[in-house]
Coordinates of C-alpha atoms and ligand atoms in Angstrom, one line a residue:
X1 CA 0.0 0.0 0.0
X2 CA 1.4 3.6 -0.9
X3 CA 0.1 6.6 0.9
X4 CA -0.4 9.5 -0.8
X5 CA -1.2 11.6 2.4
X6 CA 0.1 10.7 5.8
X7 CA -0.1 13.7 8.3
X8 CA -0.6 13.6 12.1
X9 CA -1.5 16.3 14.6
X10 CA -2.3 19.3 12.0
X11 CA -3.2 22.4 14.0
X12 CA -4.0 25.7 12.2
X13 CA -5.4 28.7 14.3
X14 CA -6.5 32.0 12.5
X15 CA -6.1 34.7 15.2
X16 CA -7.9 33.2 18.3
X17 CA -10.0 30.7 15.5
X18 CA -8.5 27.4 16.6
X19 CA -9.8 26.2 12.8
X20 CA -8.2 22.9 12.2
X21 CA -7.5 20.8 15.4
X22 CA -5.1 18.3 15.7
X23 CA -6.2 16.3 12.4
X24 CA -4.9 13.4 11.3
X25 CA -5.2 11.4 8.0
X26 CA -4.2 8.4 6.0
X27 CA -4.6 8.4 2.5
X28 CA -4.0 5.6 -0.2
X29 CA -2.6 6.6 -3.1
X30 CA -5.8 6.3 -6.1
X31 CA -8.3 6.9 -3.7
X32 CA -11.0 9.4 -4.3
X33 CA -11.5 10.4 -0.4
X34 CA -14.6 13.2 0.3
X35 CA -14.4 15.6 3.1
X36 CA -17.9 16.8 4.0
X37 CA -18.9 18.6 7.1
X38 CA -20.7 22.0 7.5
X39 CA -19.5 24.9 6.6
X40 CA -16.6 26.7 8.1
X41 CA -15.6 23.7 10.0
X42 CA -11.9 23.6 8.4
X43 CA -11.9 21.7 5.5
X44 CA -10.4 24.2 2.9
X45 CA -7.9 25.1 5.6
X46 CA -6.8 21.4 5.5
X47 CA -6.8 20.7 2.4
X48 CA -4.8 23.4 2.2
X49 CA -2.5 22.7 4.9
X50 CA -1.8 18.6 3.1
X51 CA -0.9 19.8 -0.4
X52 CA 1.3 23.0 0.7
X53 CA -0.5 25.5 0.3
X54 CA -0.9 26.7 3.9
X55 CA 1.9 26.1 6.9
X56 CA 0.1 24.4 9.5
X57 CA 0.7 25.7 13.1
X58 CA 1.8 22.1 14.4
X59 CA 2.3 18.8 13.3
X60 CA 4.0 16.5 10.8
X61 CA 3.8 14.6 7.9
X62 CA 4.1 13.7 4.0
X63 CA 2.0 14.4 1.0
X64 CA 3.0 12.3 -2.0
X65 CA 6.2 11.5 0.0
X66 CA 7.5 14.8 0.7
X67 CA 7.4 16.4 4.0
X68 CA 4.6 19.1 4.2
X69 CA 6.6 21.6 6.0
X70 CA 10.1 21.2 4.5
X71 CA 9.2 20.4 1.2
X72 CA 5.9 22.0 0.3
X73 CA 7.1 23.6 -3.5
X74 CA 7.7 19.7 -4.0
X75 CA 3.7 19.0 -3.3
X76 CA 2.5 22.1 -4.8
X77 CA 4.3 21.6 -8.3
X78 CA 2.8 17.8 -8.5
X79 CA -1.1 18.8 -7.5
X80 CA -3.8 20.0 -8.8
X81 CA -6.3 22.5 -7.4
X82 CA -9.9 23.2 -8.4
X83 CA -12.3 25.4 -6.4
X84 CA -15.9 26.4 -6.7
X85 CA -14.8 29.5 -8.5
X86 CA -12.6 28.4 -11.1
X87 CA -10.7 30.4 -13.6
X88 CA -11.2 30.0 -17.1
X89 CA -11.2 33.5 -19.4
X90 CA -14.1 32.9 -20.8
X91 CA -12.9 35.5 -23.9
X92 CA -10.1 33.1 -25.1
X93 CA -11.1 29.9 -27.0
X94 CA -10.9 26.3 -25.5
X95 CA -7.3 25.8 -27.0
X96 CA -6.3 28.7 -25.6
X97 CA -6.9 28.4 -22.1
X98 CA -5.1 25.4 -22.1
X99 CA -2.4 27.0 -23.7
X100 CA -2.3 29.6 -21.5
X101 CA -2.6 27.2 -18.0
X102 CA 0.9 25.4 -20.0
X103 CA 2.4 28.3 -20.6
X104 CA 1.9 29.5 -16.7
X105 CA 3.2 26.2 -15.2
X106 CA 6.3 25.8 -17.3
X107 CA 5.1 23.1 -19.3
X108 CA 7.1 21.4 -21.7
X109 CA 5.5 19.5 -24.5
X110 CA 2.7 21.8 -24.5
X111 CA 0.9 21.4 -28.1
X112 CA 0.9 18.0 -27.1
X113 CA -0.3 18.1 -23.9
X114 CA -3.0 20.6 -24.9
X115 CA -4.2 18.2 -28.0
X116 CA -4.8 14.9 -25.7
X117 CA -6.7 17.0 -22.8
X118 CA -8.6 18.0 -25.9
X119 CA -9.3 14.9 -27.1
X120 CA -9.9 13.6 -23.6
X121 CA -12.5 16.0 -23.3
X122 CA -14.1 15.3 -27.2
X123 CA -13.7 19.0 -27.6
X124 CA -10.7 18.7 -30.2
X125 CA -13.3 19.7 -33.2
X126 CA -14.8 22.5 -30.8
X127 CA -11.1 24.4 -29.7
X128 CA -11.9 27.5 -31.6
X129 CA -14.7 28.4 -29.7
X130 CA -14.8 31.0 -26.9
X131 CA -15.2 29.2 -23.6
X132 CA -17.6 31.9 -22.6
X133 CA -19.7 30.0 -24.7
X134 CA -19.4 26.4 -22.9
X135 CA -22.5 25.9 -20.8
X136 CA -21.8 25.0 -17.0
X137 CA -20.8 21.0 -16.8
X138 CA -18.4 21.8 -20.0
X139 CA -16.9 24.8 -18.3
X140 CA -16.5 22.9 -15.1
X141 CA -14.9 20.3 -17.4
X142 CA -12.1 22.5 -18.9
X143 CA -11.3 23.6 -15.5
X144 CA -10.4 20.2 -15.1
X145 CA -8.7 19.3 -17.9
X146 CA -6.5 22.4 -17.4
X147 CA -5.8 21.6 -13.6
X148 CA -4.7 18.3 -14.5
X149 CA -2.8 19.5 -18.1
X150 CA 0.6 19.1 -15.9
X151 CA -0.1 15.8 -14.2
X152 CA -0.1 16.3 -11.0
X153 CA -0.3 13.5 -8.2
X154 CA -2.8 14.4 -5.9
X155 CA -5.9 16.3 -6.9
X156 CA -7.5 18.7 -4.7
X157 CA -11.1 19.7 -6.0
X158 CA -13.4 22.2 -3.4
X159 CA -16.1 22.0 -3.8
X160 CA -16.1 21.6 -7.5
X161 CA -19.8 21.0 -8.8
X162 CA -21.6 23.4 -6.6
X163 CA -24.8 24.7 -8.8
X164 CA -24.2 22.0 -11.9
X165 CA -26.4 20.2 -12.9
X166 CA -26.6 16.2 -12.2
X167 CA -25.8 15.0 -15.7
X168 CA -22.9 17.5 -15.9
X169 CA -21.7 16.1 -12.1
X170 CA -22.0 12.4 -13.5
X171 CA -20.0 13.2 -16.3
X172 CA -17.8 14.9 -14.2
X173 CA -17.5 12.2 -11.7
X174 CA -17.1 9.7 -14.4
X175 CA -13.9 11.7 -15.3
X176 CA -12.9 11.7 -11.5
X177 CA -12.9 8.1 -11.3
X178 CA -10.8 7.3 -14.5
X179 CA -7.9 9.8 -13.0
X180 CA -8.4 7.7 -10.2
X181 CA -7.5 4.7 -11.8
X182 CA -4.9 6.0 -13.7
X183 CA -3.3 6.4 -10.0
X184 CA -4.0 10.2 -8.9
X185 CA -4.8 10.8 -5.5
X186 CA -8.2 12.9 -5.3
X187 CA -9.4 14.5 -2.0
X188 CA -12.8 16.5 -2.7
X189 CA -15.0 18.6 -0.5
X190 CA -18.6 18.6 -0.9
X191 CA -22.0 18.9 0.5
X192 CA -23.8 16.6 -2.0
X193 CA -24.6 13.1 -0.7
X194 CA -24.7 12.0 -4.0
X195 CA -20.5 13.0 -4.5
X196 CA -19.9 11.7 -0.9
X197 CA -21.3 8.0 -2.3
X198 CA -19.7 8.4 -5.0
X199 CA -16.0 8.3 -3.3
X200 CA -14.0 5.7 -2.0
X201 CA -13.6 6.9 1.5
X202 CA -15.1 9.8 3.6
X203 CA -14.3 12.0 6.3
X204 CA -16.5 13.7 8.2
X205 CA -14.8 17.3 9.9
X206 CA -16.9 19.1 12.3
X207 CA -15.4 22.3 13.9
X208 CA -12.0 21.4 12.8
X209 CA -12.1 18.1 14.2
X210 CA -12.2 14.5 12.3
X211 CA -15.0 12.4 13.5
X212 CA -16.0 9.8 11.2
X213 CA -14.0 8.2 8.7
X214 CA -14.2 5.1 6.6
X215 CA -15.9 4.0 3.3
X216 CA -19.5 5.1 3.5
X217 CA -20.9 1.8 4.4
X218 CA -18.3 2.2 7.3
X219 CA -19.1 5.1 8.7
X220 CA -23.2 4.8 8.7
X221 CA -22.3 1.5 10.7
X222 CA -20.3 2.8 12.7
X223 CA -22.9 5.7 13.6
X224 CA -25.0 3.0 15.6
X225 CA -27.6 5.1 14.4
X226 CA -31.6 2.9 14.4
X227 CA -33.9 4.5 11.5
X228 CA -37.3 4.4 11.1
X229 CA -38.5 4.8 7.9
X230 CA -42.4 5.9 8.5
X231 CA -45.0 6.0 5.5
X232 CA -48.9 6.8 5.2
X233 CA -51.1 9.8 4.2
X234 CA -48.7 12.8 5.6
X235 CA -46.9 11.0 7.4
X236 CA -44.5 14.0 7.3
X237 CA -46.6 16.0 9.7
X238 CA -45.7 14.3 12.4
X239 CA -42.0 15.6 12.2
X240 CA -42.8 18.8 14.4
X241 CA -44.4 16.6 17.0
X242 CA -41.3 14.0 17.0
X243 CA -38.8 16.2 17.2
X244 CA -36.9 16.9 20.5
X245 CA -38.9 13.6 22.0
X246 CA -37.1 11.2 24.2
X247 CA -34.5 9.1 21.8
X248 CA -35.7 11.2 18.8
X249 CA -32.1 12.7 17.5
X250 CA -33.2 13.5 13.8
X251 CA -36.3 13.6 12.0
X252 CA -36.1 14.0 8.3
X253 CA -38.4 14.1 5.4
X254 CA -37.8 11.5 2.8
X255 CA -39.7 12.1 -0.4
X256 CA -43.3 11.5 0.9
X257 CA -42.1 9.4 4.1
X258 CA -40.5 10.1 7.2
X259 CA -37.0 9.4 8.8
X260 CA -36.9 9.4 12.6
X261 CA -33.3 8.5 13.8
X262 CA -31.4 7.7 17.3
X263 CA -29.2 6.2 18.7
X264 CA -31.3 4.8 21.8
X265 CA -33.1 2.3 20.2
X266 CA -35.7 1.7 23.8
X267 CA -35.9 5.3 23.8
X268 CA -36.9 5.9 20.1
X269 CA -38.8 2.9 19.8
X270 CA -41.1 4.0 23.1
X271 CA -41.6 7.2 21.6
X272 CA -42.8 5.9 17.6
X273 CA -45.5 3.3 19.5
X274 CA -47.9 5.6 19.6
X275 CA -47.6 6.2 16.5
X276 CA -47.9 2.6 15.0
X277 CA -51.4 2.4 13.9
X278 CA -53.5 3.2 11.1
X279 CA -52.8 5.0 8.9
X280 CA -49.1 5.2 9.3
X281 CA -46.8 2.3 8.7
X282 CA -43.3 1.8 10.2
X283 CA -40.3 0.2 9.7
X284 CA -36.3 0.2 10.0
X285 CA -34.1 0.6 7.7
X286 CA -30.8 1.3 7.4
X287 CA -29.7 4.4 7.9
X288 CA -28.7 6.2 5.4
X289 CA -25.7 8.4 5.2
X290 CA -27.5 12.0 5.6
X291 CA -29.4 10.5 8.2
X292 CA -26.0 10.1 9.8
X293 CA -24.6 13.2 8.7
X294 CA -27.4 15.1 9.9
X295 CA -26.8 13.4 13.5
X296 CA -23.2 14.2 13.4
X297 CA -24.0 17.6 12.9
X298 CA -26.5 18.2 15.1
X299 CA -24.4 16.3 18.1
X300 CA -21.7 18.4 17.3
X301 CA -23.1 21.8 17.6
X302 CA -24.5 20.7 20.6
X303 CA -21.1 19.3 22.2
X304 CA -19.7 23.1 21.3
X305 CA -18.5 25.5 23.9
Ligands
LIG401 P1 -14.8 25.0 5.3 O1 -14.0 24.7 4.1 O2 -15.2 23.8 6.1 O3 -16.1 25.8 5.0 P2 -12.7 26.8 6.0 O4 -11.5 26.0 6.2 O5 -12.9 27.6 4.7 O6 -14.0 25.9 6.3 O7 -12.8 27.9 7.2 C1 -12.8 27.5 8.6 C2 -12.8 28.8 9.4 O8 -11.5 29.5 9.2 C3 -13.8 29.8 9.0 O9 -14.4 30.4 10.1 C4 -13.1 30.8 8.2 O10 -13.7 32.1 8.3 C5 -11.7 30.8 8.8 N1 -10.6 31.2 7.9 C6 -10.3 30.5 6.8 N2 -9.2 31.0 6.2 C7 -8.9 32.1 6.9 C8 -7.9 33.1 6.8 N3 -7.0 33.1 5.8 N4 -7.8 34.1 7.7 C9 -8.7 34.1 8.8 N5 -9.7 33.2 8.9 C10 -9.8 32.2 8.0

């Protein structure tokens, strides 16, 4: 097994923030590994901190083999970094924003380069046009094909398909996974559920603290959370009269049904009886992994000083 990231004990404070606290991670190199958590809870700041972009406060480690604090121009120069707001000048052509991503790295072989992330894409017949004129999901793909034009490593994407539409994030994930398999390491944040399931591994950050990691099988096991999935003629009514009742932790509309979740299976199961008669029908299920997000959330905001 090669890692791609290995860090222990990452601290990052900005002012009197105490943003990222004492975060560790394991990575295996090819893995597509999604950082979710709400917002403002660190996870820019660390993905920032494991491919050299930031200098964490404390702690150690390696990022594609090189040490994050001594040799962080070493990790930069082989990753790749996509945000929400990527660039792309929208009044050069297709071609030409690659050219001009080449051209800003150093490249060498450039016209070669910039011809197969062409034809990775199927844009080769299309380089002449504006990018201004791509719609959203072939914008967002560019972007991609111009942060990976130098081949980096490890790929850091933030956010990436925030307000694109599903078939443009499948084709985009699509994409994700064959870099994957070609052996770049990809950590991604999002809020989708959809993205999180559609990753190797997770980790869940809450207020700059890692608290659930593991494929996402793994971590809605290991959540212990009990789910009731409840059905009949507005059945979702009954979420204001659940909620904050004794073993009742979330209570979430699904489609026309209801998700009532705890922990405390006595406790949760005492509080539904009443409720298990005509016209509403109950019955578990497995959780699923917003249920379990939702929880972690909620538990941590209320664990917070
Ligand atoms: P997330 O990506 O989970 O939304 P961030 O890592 O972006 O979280 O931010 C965590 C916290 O750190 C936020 O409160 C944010 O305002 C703060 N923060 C991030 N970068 C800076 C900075 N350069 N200077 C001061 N505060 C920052």
């Amino acid at each position: 097994m090669t890692l791609a990231i290995d860090v222990a004990g990452l601290n990052k404070s900005f002012g009197d923030k105490h943003v990222v606290n004492d975060f560790s991670i394991q990575v295996e190199a090819g893995r597509i590994c999604g950082f979710l958590g709400p917002n403002g809870s660190g996870k820019t700041t660390t993905l920032r901190m494991l491919c050299g972009l930031l200098t964490p406060d404390s702690g150690r480690g390696e990022a594609l083999g090189f040490d994050i604090l001594r040799e962080a121009d070493e990790i930069k120069r082989r990753t790749g970094y996509m945000t929400q707001k990527f660039s792309l000048y929208e009044d050069l052509t297709i071609a030409e924003n690659l050219q001009f991503t080449a051209r800003v790295y150093g490249l060498d072989r450039r016209t070669e380069r910039v011809a197969v992330a062409l034809d990775r894409l199927g844009l080769t017949a299309r380089r002449d046009q504006l990018a201004g004129a791509l719609s959203g999901g072939w914008k967002q793909r560019l972007a991609l094909a111009s942060a990976t034009l130098h081949e980096p490593r490890l790929l850091l994407l933030d956010e990436p398909t925030a307000g694109v539409d599903p078939k443009a994030r499948r084709t985009f994930w699509d994409e994700i996974h064959m870099l994957a398999a070609e052996g770049l390491t990809v950590l991604v944040s999002t809020h989708y559920m959809d993205e999180a399931e559609r990753c190797h591994e997770i980790a869940y950050i809450s207020y700059g603290r890692l608290i659930a990691r593991g494929t996402a099988q793994e971590v809605v096991a290991a959540s212990n959370l009990v789910t009731f999935h409840g059905e009949g003629p507005q059945v979702d009514r009954l979420a204001q009269e659940l909620l904050g009742k004794p073993g009742v932790e979330t209570v979430a509309p699904f489609g026309a049904a209801l998700h009532v979740s705890g922990a405390d299976r006595a406790a949760l199961e005492a509080t539904l009886q009443p409720f298990r008669r005509d016209p509403y029908r109950w019955r578990e299920v497995q959780p699923t992994l917003e249920d379990v997000f939702i929880q972690l959330m909620s538990g941590a905001q209320d664990n917070y000083p």
